[in-house]
Short mmCIF file of C-alpha atoms in Angstrom, two decimals:
data_model
loop_
_atom_site.label_atom_id
_atom_site.label_comp_id
_atom_site.label_asym_id
_atom_site.label_seq_id
_atom_site.Cartn_x
_atom_site.Cartn_y
_atom_site.Cartn_z
CA MET A 1 8.35 -9.04 -31.31
CA LEU A 2 11.90 -9.11 -32.28
CA VAL A 3 13.04 -12.61 -33.32
CA LEU A 4 16.68 -13.66 -33.36
CA THR A 5 18.29 -17.05 -34.17
CA ARG A 6 21.14 -18.08 -31.92
CA LYS A 7 23.39 -21.18 -31.75
CA ILE A 8 24.58 -22.95 -28.58
CA GLY A 9 27.21 -20.70 -26.98
CA GLU A 10 25.94 -17.51 -28.63
CA SER A 11 24.38 -14.72 -26.64
CA ILE A 12 22.26 -11.66 -26.87
CA LYS A 13 22.84 -8.47 -24.95
CA ILE A 14 20.13 -6.26 -23.64
CA ASN A 15 21.36 -2.76 -22.76
CA GLU A 16 24.92 -2.64 -21.59
CA ASP A 17 24.64 -4.96 -18.74
CA VAL A 18 22.36 -7.94 -19.44
CA LYS A 19 23.64 -10.94 -21.34
CA ILE A 20 21.60 -14.02 -22.09
CA THR A 21 23.48 -17.04 -23.46
CA VAL A 22 22.06 -20.25 -24.99
CA ILE A 23 23.83 -22.94 -22.88
CA ASP A 24 22.24 -26.08 -24.28
CA VAL A 25 19.43 -27.39 -26.38
CA LYS A 26 17.88 -30.80 -25.65
CA GLY A 27 14.75 -31.62 -27.58
CA LYS A 28 12.17 -29.06 -26.56
CA ASN A 29 14.28 -27.66 -23.71
CA ILE A 30 16.58 -24.77 -23.95
CA ARG A 31 18.90 -23.84 -21.10
CA LEU A 32 19.61 -20.20 -20.86
CA GLY A 33 22.29 -18.51 -18.84
CA ILE A 34 21.61 -14.96 -17.69
CA GLU A 35 24.13 -12.45 -16.52
CA ALA A 36 22.69 -9.28 -15.11
CA PRO A 37 23.22 -6.85 -12.30
CA ARG A 38 22.10 -8.03 -8.88
CA GLU A 39 19.03 -5.79 -8.76
CA THR A 40 17.68 -7.07 -12.07
CA LYS A 41 14.54 -9.13 -11.43
CA ILE A 42 14.33 -12.30 -13.40
CA TYR A 43 11.25 -14.52 -13.26
CA ARG A 44 9.78 -17.48 -14.96
CA GLU A 45 6.57 -16.06 -16.51
CA GLU A 46 4.42 -18.80 -15.03
CA VAL A 47 5.13 -17.37 -11.55
CA PHE A 48 3.08 -14.28 -12.36
CA ILE A 49 0.18 -16.29 -13.84
CA ARG A 50 0.11 -18.46 -10.65
CA ILE A 51 0.11 -15.38 -8.46
CA LYS A 52 -2.68 -13.66 -10.36
CA GLU A 53 -4.75 -16.82 -10.17
CA GLU A 54 -4.07 -17.19 -6.45
CA ASN A 55 -5.10 -13.58 -5.76
CA GLN A 56 -8.26 -14.19 -7.71
CA THR A 57 -9.05 -17.35 -5.78
CA ALA A 58 -8.25 -15.64 -2.40
CA ALA A 59 -10.65 -12.79 -3.29
CA THR A 60 -13.58 -15.09 -3.86
CA SER A 61 -13.21 -17.79 -1.21
CA HIS A 62 -15.06 -16.28 1.73
CA GLN A 63 -17.60 -18.79 3.00
CA PHE A 64 -16.29 -19.37 6.51
CA ASP A 65 -16.85 -18.57 10.15
CA PRO A 66 -14.09 -16.07 11.21
CA THR A 67 -14.32 -17.21 14.84
CA LYS A 68 -13.62 -20.85 13.95
CA VAL A 69 -10.77 -19.87 11.61
CA SER A 70 -9.15 -17.58 14.22
CA GLN A 71 -9.41 -20.38 16.90
CA LEU A 72 -7.70 -22.89 14.61
CA MET A 73 -4.91 -20.52 13.77
CA LYS A 74 -4.35 -19.69 17.45
CA ASP A 75 -4.23 -23.39 18.29
CA LYS A 76 -1.68 -23.84 15.60
CA ILE A 77 0.54 -20.94 16.69
CA LYS A 78 0.46 -22.17 20.35
CA LYS A 79 1.99 -25.54 19.29
CA MET B 1 -14.80 9.69 5.04
CA LYS B 2 -17.45 7.09 4.33
CA LEU B 3 -16.45 3.72 2.92
CA GLU B 4 -19.02 1.35 1.49
CA THR B 5 -18.23 -2.32 1.82
CA THR B 6 -20.24 -5.43 1.01
CA ARG B 7 -18.91 -7.43 3.98
CA PHE B 8 -18.74 -4.83 6.66
CA GLY B 9 -21.44 -2.43 5.68
CA ASN B 10 -20.84 1.32 5.59
CA LEU B 11 -17.68 2.37 7.54
CA ASP B 12 -16.56 5.69 8.83
CA ILE B 13 -12.87 5.81 8.24
CA GLU B 14 -10.04 8.34 8.14
CA GLU B 15 -8.13 9.05 4.98
CA LYS B 16 -4.85 8.21 6.78
CA GLN B 17 -6.03 4.65 7.41
CA ILE B 18 -5.84 4.00 3.66
CA ILE B 19 -2.85 2.15 2.32
CA GLU B 20 -1.83 3.02 -1.22
CA PHE B 21 -0.75 0.25 -3.57
CA SER B 22 0.55 2.26 -6.51
CA ASP B 23 0.77 -0.94 -8.67
CA GLY B 24 -2.38 -2.61 -7.31
CA LEU B 25 -2.14 -6.30 -6.73
CA TYR B 26 -1.38 -8.93 -9.34
CA GLY B 27 -4.60 -9.57 -11.27
CA PHE B 28 -6.09 -6.46 -9.57
CA GLU B 29 -3.93 -3.73 -11.00
CA LYS B 30 -6.59 -1.04 -10.55
CA GLU B 31 -7.09 -1.75 -6.86
CA THR B 32 -4.74 0.82 -5.43
CA ARG B 33 -6.41 1.67 -2.13
CA PHE B 34 -7.03 -0.71 0.74
CA ILE B 35 -7.83 -0.52 4.40
CA LEU B 36 -6.87 -3.09 7.13
CA LEU B 37 -9.79 -4.20 9.32
CA PRO B 38 -9.92 -6.64 12.27
CA PHE B 39 -10.69 -10.20 11.18
CA ASN B 40 -13.17 -10.67 13.97
CA PRO B 41 -14.05 -7.63 16.07
CA ASN B 42 -14.72 -9.70 19.24
CA VAL B 43 -11.86 -12.18 19.17
CA GLU B 44 -8.15 -11.61 18.90
CA SER B 45 -6.89 -13.15 15.66
CA PRO B 46 -3.66 -13.66 13.71
CA MET B 47 -5.66 -12.68 10.59
CA GLU B 48 -6.86 -9.34 9.28
CA TRP B 49 -9.04 -8.19 6.43
CA MET B 50 -7.65 -6.06 3.68
CA GLN B 51 -10.66 -4.33 2.24
CA SER B 52 -10.52 -2.42 -1.07
CA ALA B 53 -11.47 1.28 -0.71
CA LEU B 54 -12.49 1.28 -4.33
CA SER B 55 -14.52 -1.90 -4.81
CA PRO B 56 -16.99 -2.61 -2.00
CA HIS B 57 -17.10 -6.35 -2.74
CA LEU B 58 -13.32 -6.92 -2.73
CA ALA B 59 -11.63 -8.03 0.48
CA PHE B 60 -8.67 -10.34 1.15
CA VAL B 61 -7.72 -12.21 4.32
CA ILE B 62 -4.10 -11.59 5.24
CA THR B 63 -1.86 -12.78 7.97
CA ASP B 64 1.78 -12.50 9.21
CA PRO B 65 3.78 -15.24 7.54
CA TYR B 66 6.36 -15.29 10.27
CA LEU B 67 3.79 -16.70 12.65
CA TYR B 68 3.69 -19.94 10.64
CA VAL B 69 7.08 -19.93 8.95
CA PRO B 70 9.48 -18.47 11.44
CA ASP B 71 12.46 -18.72 9.08
CA TYR B 72 10.55 -17.14 6.18
CA LYS B 73 13.06 -15.25 4.10
CA LEU B 74 12.07 -11.97 2.55
CA LYS B 75 15.04 -9.96 1.33
CA LEU B 76 14.21 -6.56 0.00
CA LEU B 77 16.79 -4.66 -2.08
CA GLU B 78 17.27 -0.98 -1.73
CA GLU B 79 15.35 -0.63 -5.01
CA ASP B 80 12.44 -2.56 -3.57
CA LYS B 81 12.33 -0.48 -0.50
CA LYS B 82 12.25 2.69 -2.51
CA ARG B 83 9.04 1.49 -4.17
CA VAL B 84 7.28 1.81 -0.86
CA ALA B 85 9.30 4.80 0.39
CA LEU B 86 11.22 2.85 3.05
CA GLU B 87 14.52 4.03 4.35
CA PRO B 88 17.23 1.36 4.30
CA GLU B 89 16.81 0.42 7.98
CA GLU B 90 13.18 1.27 8.44
CA PRO B 91 10.94 -1.46 9.76
CA PHE B 92 8.06 -2.64 7.66
CA LEU B 93 5.10 -5.07 7.91
CA THR B 94 5.02 -8.30 5.98
CA ARG B 95 1.67 -9.91 5.20
CA SER B 96 0.61 -12.95 3.10
CA ILE B 97 -2.69 -13.24 1.37
CA VAL B 98 -4.68 -16.21 2.66
CA THR B 99 -6.90 -18.40 0.58
CA ILE B 100 -9.66 -20.05 2.56
CA PRO B 101 -11.42 -22.82 0.66
CA GLU B 102 -14.78 -24.37 1.61
CA ASN B 103 -12.96 -26.72 3.97
CA TYR B 104 -11.29 -24.00 5.92
CA THR B 105 -8.82 -26.35 7.62
CA GLU B 106 -7.09 -26.47 4.25
CA MET B 107 -6.45 -22.68 4.16
CA THR B 108 -3.22 -21.57 2.53
CA ALA B 109 -0.95 -18.54 2.43
CA ASN B 110 0.83 -17.18 -0.64
CA LEU B 111 4.39 -17.11 0.38
CA VAL B 112 5.69 -16.30 -3.10
CA ALA B 113 4.05 -12.92 -3.29
CA PRO B 114 4.09 -11.18 0.08
CA ILE B 115 2.69 -7.69 0.73
CA VAL B 116 5.15 -5.27 2.21
CA ILE B 117 3.55 -2.36 4.07
CA ASN B 118 5.23 0.90 5.04
CA GLN B 119 2.92 1.78 7.89
CA GLN B 120 4.41 5.19 8.45
CA LYS B 121 3.73 6.42 5.00
CA GLY B 122 0.77 4.23 4.23
CA MET B 123 2.34 2.68 1.14
CA ALA B 124 2.48 -0.95 0.14
CA LYS B 125 3.35 -3.30 -2.66
CA GLN B 126 2.96 -6.98 -3.50
CA PHE B 127 6.42 -8.33 -4.23
CA VAL B 128 7.39 -11.54 -6.02
CA LEU B 129 10.22 -13.46 -4.35
CA THR B 130 12.83 -14.91 -6.63
CA GLY B 131 15.12 -17.83 -6.13
CA MET B 132 13.00 -19.17 -3.27
CA GLU B 133 11.30 -22.54 -2.99
CA TYR B 134 8.10 -21.08 -1.49
CA ASP B 135 4.64 -22.03 -2.56
CA THR B 136 1.66 -19.80 -3.63
CA ARG B 137 -0.38 -22.33 -1.55
CA HIS B 138 1.44 -23.01 1.71
CA TYR B 139 -0.85 -24.90 4.12
CA LEU B 140 -1.21 -22.90 7.29
CA LEU B 141 -2.15 -25.93 9.31
CA PRO B 142 -0.06 -29.09 9.62
CA GLU B 143 -1.54 -32.20 8.18
CA GLU B 144 -2.89 -33.52 11.50
CA MET B 145 -4.96 -30.41 11.95
CA ARG B 146 -6.50 -30.55 8.44
CA THR B 147 -9.69 -32.51 8.43
CA PRO B 148 -10.94 -33.79 5.06
CA THR B 149 -14.57 -33.72 6.32
CA ALA B 150 -14.69 -30.31 8.02
CA THR B 151 -17.94 -28.54 7.42
CA PRO B 152 -17.69 -25.14 5.85
CA HIS B 153 -19.66 -23.26 8.56
#
């Protein structure tokens, strides 16, 4: 991993068009500002972990009666 | 072709029914082939099964999120659409993976990571929405329909 030290107000550039600036540091929290083209996807990493976990849970939670589940959902949609 | 499944037995399906997820699903990166099956063959249902064509035991319950969240916002960029071979104005299917716990009245849908399906070409991808306040566990039923004591069967 490349490790760089930056001060508040300093930035790093990734390729030509992505710029990440350290906006503020308060205790353990660092505020980052990111400038990037619109199509660049930027996520907090935890989002992916949550999604993986949720997919895992969804794949293993199958102890139910499909008829009852369908009926409940139809009742809900009718409302 | 024959498809072996744990839940539905051995199925006779056509290759064109298979939906290709070239990236797999998050946490299931090797699961690149699925088939959609009716949730309940005898009853009309807003849910469907998404059965893996590679792992007999693996199946997800999916549903159309717009049925429950009419103002659900899924904006795909041109780049995203290309990943599933969609033309800019071509319609596509949106599905959410449903988690059904033991108390099934507390079932939830993952609104953060919808599945986008290009039905014409049989291609799909699980996308992660950014800048949205959606939950990976969005309750499908309102509180008054969720019963804390519902029996699982």
